[in-house]
mmCIF file of C-alpha atoms in Angstrom:
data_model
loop_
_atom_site.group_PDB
_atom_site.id
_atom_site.type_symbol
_atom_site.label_atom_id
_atom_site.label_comp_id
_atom_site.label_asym_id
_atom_site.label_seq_id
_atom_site.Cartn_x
_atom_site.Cartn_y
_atom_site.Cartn_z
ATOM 1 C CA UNK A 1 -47.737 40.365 53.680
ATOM 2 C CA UNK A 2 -48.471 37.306 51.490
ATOM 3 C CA UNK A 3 -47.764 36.652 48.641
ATOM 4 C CA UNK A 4 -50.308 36.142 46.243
ATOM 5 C CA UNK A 5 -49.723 33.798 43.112
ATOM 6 C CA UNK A 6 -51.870 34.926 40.052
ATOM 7 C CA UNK A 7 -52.917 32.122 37.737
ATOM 8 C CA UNK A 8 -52.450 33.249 34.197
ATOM 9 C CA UNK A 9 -54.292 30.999 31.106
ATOM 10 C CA UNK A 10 -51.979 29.226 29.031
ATOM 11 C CA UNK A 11 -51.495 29.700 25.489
ATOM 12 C CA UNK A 12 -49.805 27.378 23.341
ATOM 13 C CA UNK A 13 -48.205 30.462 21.438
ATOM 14 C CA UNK A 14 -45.582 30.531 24.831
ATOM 15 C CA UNK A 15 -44.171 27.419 23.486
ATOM 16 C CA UNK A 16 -43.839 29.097 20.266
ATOM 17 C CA UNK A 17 -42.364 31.883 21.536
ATOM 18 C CA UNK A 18 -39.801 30.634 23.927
ATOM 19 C CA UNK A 19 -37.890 28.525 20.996
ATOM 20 C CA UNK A 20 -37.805 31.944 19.054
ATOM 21 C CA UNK A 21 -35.609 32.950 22.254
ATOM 22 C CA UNK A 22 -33.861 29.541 22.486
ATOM 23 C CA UNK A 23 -33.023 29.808 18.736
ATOM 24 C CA UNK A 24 -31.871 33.827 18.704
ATOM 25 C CA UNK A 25 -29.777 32.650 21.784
ATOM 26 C CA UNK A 26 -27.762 29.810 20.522
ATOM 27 C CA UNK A 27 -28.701 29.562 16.903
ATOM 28 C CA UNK A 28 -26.821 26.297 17.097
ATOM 29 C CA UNK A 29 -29.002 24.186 19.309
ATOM 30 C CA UNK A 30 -32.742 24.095 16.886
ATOM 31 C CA UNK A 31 -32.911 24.955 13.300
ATOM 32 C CA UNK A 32 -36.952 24.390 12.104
ATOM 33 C CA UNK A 33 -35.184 24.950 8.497
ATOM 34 C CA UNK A 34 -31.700 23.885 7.916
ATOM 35 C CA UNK A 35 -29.518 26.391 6.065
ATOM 36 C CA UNK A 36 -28.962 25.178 2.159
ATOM 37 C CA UNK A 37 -25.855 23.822 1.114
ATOM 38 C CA UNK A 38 -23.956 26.637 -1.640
ATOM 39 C CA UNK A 39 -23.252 25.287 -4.903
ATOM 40 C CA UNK A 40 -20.024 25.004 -3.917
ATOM 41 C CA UNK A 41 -20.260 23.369 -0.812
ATOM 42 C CA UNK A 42 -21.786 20.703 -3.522
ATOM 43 C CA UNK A 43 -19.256 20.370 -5.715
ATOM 44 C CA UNK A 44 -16.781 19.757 -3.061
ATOM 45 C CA UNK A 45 -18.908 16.638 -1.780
ATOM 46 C CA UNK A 46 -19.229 15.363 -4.843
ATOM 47 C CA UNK A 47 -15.586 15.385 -5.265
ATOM 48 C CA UNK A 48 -15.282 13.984 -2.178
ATOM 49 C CA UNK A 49 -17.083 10.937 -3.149
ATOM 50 C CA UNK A 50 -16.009 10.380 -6.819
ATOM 51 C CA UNK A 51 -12.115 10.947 -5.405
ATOM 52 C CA UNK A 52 -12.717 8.329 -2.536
ATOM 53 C CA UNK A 53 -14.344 5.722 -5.336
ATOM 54 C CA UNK A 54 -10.996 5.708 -7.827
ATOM 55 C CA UNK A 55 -9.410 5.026 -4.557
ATOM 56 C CA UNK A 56 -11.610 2.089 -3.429
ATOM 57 C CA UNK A 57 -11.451 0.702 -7.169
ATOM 58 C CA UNK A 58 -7.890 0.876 -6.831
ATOM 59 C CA UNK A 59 -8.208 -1.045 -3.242
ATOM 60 C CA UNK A 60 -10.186 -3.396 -4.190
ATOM 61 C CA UNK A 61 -8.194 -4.326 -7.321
ATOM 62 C CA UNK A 62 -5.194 -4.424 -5.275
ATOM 63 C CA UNK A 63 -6.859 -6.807 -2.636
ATOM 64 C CA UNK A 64 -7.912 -8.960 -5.954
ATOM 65 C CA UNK A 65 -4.479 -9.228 -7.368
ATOM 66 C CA UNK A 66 -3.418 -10.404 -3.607
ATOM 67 C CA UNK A 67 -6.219 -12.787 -3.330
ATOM 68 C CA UNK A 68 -5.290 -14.070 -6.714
ATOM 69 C CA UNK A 69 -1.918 -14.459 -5.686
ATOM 70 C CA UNK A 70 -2.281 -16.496 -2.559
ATOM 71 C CA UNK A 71 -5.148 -18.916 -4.697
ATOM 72 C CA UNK A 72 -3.199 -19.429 -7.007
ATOM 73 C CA UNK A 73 0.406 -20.773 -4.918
ATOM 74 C CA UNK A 74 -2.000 -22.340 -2.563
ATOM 75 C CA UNK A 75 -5.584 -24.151 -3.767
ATOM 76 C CA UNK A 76 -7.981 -24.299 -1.428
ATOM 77 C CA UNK A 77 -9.228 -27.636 -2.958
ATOM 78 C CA UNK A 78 -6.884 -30.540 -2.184
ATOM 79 C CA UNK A 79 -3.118 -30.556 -2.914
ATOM 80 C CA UNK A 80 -0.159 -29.380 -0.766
ATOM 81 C CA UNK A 81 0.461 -25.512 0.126
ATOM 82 C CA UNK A 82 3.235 -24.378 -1.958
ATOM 83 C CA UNK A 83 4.291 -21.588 0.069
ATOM 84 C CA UNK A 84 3.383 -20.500 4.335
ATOM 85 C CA UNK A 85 1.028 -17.899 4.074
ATOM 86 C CA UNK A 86 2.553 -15.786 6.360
ATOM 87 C CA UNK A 87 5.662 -15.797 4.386
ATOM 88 C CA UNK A 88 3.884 -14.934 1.511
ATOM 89 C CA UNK A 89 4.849 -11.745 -0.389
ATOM 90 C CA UNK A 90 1.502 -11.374 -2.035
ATOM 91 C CA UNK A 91 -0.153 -11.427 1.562
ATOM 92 C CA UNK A 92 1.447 -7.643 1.453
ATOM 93 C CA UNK A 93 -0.916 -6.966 -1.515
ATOM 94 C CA UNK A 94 -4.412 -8.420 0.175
ATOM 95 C CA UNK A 95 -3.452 -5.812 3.364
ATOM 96 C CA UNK A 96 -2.586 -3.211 1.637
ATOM 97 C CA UNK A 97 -5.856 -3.776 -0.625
ATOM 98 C CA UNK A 98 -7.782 -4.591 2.594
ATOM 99 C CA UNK A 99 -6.418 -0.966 4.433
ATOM 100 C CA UNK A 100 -7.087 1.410 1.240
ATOM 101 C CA UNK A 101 -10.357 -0.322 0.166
ATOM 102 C CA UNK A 102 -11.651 -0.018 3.629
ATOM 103 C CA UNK A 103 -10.767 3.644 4.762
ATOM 104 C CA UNK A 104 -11.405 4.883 0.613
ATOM 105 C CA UNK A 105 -15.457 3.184 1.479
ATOM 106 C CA UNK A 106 -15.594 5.010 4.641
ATOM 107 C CA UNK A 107 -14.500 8.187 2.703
ATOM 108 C CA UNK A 108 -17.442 7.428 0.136
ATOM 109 C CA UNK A 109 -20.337 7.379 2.277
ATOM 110 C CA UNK A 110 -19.494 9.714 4.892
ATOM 111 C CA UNK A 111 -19.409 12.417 2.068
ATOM 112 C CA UNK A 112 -22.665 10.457 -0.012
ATOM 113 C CA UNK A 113 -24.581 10.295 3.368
ATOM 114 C CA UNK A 114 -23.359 13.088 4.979
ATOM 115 C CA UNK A 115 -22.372 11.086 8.027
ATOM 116 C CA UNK A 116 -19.646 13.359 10.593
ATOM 117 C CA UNK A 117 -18.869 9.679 12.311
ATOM 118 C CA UNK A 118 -17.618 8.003 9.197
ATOM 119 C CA UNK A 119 -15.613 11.437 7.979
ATOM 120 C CA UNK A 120 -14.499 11.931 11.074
ATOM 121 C CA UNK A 121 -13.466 7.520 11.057
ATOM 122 C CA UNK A 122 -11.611 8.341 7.740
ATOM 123 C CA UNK A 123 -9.521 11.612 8.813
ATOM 124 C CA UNK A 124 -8.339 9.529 11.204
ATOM 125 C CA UNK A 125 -7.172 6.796 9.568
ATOM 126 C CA UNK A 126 -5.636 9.396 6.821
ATOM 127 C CA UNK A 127 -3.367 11.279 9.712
ATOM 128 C CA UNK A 128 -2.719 7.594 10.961
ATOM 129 C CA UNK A 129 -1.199 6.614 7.595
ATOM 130 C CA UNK A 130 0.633 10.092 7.121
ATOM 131 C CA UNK A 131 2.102 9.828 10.755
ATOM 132 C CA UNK A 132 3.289 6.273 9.967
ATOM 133 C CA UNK A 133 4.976 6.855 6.696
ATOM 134 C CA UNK A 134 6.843 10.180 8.029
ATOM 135 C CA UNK A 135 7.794 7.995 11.038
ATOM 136 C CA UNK A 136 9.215 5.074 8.348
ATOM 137 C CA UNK A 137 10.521 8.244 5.910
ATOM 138 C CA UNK A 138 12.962 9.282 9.452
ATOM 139 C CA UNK A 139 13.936 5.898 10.306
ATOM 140 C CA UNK A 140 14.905 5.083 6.449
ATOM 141 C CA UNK A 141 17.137 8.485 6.841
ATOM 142 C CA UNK A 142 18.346 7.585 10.304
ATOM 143 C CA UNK A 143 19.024 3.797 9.629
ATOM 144 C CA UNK A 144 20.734 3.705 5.976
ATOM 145 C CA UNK A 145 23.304 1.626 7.324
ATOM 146 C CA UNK A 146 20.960 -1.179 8.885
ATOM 147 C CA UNK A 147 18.383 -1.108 6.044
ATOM 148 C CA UNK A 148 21.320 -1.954 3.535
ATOM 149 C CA UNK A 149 22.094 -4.982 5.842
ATOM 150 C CA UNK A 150 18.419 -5.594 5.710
ATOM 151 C CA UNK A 151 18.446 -5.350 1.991
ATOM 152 C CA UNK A 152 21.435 -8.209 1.827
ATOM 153 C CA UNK A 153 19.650 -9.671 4.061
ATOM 154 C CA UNK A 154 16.899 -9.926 2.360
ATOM 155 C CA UNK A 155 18.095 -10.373 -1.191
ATOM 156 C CA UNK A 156 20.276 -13.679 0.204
ATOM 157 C CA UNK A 157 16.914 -14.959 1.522
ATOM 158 C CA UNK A 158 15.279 -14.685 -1.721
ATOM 159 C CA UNK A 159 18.998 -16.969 -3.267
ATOM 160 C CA UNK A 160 17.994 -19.173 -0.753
ATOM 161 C CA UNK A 161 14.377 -19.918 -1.527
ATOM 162 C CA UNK A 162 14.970 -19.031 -5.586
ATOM 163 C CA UNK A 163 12.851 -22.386 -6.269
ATOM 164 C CA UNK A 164 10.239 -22.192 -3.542
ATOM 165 C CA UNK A 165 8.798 -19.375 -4.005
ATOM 166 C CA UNK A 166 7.597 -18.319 -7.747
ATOM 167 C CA UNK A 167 7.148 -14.688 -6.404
ATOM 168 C CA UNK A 168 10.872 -14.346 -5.274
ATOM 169 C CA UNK A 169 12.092 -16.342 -8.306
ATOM 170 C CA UNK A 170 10.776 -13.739 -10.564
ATOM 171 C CA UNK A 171 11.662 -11.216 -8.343
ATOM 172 C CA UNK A 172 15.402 -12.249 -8.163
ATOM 173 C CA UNK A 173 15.587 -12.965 -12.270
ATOM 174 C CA UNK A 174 14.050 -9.597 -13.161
ATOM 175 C CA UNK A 175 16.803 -7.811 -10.782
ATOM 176 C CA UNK A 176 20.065 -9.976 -12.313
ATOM 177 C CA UNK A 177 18.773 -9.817 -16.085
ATOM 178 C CA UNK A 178 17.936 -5.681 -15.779
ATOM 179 C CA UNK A 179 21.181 -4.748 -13.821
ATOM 180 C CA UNK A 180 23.133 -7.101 -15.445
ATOM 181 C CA UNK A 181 24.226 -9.727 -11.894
ATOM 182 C CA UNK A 182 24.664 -12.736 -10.720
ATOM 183 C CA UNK A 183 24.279 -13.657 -7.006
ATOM 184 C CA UNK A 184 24.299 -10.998 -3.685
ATOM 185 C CA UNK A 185 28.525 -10.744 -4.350
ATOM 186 C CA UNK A 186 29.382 -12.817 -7.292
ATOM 187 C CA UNK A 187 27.852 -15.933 -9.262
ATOM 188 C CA UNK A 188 29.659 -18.243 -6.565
ATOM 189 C CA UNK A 189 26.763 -17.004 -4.112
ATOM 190 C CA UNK A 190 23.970 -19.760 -5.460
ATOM 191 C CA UNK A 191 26.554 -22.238 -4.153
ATOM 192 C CA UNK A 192 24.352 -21.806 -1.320
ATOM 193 C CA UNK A 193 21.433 -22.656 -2.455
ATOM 194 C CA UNK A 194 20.503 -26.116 -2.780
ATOM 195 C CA UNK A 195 19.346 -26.878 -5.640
ATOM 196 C CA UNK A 196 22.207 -25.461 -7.253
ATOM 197 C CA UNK A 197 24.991 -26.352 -5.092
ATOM 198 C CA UNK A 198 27.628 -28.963 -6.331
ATOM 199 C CA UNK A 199 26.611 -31.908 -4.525
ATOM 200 C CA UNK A 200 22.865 -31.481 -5.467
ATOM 201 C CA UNK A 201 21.460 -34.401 -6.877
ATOM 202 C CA UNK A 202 19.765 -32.575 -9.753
ATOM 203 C CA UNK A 203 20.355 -31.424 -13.281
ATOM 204 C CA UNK A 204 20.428 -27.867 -11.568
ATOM 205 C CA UNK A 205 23.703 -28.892 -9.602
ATOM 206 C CA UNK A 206 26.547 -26.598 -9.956
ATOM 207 C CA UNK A 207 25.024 -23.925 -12.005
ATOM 208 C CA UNK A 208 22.989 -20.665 -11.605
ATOM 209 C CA UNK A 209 19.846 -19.836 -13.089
ATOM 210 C CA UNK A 210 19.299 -18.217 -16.671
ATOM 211 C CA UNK A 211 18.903 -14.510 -15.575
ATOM 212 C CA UNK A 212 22.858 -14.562 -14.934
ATOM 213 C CA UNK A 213 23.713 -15.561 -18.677
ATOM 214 C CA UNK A 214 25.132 -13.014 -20.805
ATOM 215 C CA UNK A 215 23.539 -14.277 -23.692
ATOM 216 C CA UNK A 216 20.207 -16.111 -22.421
ATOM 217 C CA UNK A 217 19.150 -16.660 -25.770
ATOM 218 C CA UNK A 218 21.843 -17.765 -27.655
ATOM 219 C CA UNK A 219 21.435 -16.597 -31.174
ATOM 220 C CA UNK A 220 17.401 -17.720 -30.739
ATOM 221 C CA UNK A 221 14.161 -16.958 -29.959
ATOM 222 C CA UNK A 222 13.508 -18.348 -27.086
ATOM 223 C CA UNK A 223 15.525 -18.611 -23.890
ATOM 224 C CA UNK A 224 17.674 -21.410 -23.203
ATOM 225 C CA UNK A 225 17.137 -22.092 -19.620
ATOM 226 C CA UNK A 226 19.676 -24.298 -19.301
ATOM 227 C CA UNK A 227 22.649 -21.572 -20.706
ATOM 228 C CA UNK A 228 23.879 -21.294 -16.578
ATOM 229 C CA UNK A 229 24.397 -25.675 -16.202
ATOM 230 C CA UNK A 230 27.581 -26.095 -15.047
ATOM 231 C CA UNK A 231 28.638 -23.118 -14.583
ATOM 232 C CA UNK A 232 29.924 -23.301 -10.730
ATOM 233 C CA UNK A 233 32.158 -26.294 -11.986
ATOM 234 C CA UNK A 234 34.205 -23.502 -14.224
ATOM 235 C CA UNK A 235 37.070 -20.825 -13.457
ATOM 236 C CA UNK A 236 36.809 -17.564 -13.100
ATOM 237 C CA UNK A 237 37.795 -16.916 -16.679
ATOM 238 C CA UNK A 238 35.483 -19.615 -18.552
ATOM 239 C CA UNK A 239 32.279 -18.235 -16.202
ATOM 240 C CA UNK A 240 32.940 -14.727 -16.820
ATOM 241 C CA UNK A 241 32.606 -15.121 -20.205
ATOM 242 C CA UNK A 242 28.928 -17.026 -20.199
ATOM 243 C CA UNK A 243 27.269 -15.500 -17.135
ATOM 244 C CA UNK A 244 27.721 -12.077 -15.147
ATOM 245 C CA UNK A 245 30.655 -12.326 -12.494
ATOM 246 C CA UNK A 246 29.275 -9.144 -10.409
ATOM 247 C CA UNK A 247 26.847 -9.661 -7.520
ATOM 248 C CA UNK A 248 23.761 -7.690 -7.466
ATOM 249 C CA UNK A 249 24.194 -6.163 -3.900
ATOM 250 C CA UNK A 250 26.350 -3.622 -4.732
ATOM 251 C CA UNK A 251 24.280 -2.927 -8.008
ATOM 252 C CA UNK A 252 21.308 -2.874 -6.745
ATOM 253 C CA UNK A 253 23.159 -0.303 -4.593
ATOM 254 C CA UNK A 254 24.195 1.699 -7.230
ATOM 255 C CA UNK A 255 20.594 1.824 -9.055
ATOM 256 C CA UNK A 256 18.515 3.068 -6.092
ATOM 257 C CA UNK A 257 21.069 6.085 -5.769
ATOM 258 C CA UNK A 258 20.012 6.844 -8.827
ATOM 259 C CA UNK A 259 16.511 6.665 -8.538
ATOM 260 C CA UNK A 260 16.334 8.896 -5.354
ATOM 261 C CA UNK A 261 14.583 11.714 -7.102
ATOM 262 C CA UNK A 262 11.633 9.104 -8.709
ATOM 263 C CA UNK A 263 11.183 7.717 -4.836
ATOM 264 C CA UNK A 264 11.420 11.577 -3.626
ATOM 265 C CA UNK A 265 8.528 12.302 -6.194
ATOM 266 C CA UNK A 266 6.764 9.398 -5.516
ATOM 267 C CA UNK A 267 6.894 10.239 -1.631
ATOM 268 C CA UNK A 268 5.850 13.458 -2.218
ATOM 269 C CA UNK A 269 2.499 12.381 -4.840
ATOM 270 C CA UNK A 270 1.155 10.051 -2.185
ATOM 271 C CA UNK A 271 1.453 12.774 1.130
ATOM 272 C CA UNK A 272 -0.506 15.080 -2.022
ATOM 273 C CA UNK A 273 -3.333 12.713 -2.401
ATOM 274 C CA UNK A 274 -4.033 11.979 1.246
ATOM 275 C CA UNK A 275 -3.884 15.577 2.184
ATOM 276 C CA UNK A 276 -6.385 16.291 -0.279
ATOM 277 C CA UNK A 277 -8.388 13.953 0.299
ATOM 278 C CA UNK A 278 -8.161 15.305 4.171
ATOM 279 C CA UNK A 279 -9.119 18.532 2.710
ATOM 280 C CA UNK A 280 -12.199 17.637 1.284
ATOM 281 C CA UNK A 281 -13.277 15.582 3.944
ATOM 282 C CA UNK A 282 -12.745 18.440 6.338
ATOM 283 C CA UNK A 283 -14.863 20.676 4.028
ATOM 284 C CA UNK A 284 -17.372 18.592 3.651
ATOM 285 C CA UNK A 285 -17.382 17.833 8.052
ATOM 286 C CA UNK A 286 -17.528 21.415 8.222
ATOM 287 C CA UNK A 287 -20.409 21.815 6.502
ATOM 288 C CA UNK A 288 -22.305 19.526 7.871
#
């Protein structure tokens, strides 16, 4: 027999009625009226975005105070570089600026705009940073040994360049006048520099600076930066009694012992804010 195909009119209410199916099927693939966010669910993107903001303020004046930094040790107009930029402690400051400012903006207008790419852009980045900083929190545990070599390392670096750098110079004078030191070991340590070794041809030569005096300002006012002159040149006895004999290694040593619950706390305060900040991206993804 064959088959006979029946012509029907069309009706545009067919149309109509096959997105009803499409819609009662998957009610995910066409909304014609997208559900209303709950009060709630606006309150949380509004924290969102005012909690990303302090965060990019704080970025940005980070990245201003590194940027300040690095113009002011090195003019762009004219004149000689005082110190390599990539050497440069305050360099630290403009990536660390550059990093929070940029994933905190991200944060800001995926929750104002409602955009899933730029949440999803700064969950990302939030897990990346969480990741790296357990990773650096296991090798500090693993490698206590190593990092205090770093740490002499580093603090004999900063002897070293005391004059060259005006970052490390009041870096290094904070540390000896607050704990009370002189040097990495003992005062005899700036014999290595050279500004203050013996056979420098300065006024500096054979002393240490003013940070290791015991009484920087000598019954004044104002410091007398010139209380350490001479000072190499003395015994044991003589220097002991105007500067601090004791290096700053092993106190420096002693101090962050005792400040392991304020760096536990402070560990702990910054994993707080990133995970809620995670949270409330996540809420606000989800209801999107």
């Amino acid at each position: 027999q064959a088959t006979r195909l029946v012509e029907l009119p069309y009706s545009s209410f067919d149309d109509e009625d096959d997105d009803d199916d499409i819609a009662e099927q998957d009610p995910g693939v066409w909304y014609p009226n997208p559900p209303k966010l709950s009060p709630f669910s606006h309150c949380v993107r509004y924290l969102a975005f005012l909690w990303n903001l302090l965060f990019l303020l704080l970025g940005l004046l980070t990245l201003a105070v590194g940027v300040w930094g690095l113009l002011a040790k090195n003019p762009l107009s004219g004149g000689e570089r005082g110190v390599p930029l990539g050497s440069d402690p305050m360099l630290l400051f403009v990536l660390a600026g550059l990093g929070a400012s940029s994933v905190s903006l991200a944060g800001c207008l995926g929750a104002f705009r409602a955009s899933p790419c730029l949440l999803r852009f700064f969950l990302g980045a939030v897990l990346t940073f969480g990741g790296l900083e357990l990773l650096g929190g296991l090798l500090l545990l693993l490698a206590r040994r190593r990092l205090r070599d770093a740490l002499r390392d580093l603090l004999l670096l900063c002897l070293l360049r005391y004059q060259e750098d005006p970052d490390l110079q009041f870096l290094v004078d904070e540390v000896q006048r607050s704990l009370q030191c002189c040097g990495l070991e003992s005062y005899r340590d700036w014999e290595s520099n050279p500004y203050f070794n013996c056979s420098a041809p300065g006024v500096q030569a054979c002393g240490v600076p003013a940070s290791c005096c015991r009484d920087p300002l000598e019954n004044g006012s104002v410091p007398n930066v010139q209380c350490g002159f001479g000072v190499l040149g003395l015994g044991p006895a003589a220097a002991g009694a105007m500067v601090h004999p004791g290096g700053c290694g092993a106190a420096l040593g002693v101090w962050l012992r005792g400040q392991t619950g304020a760096i536990a706390t402070g560990a702990a305060s910054v994993v707080l804010v990133e995970a809620v900040g995670a949270l409330l991206a996540l809420r606000v993804l989800g209801d999107i």
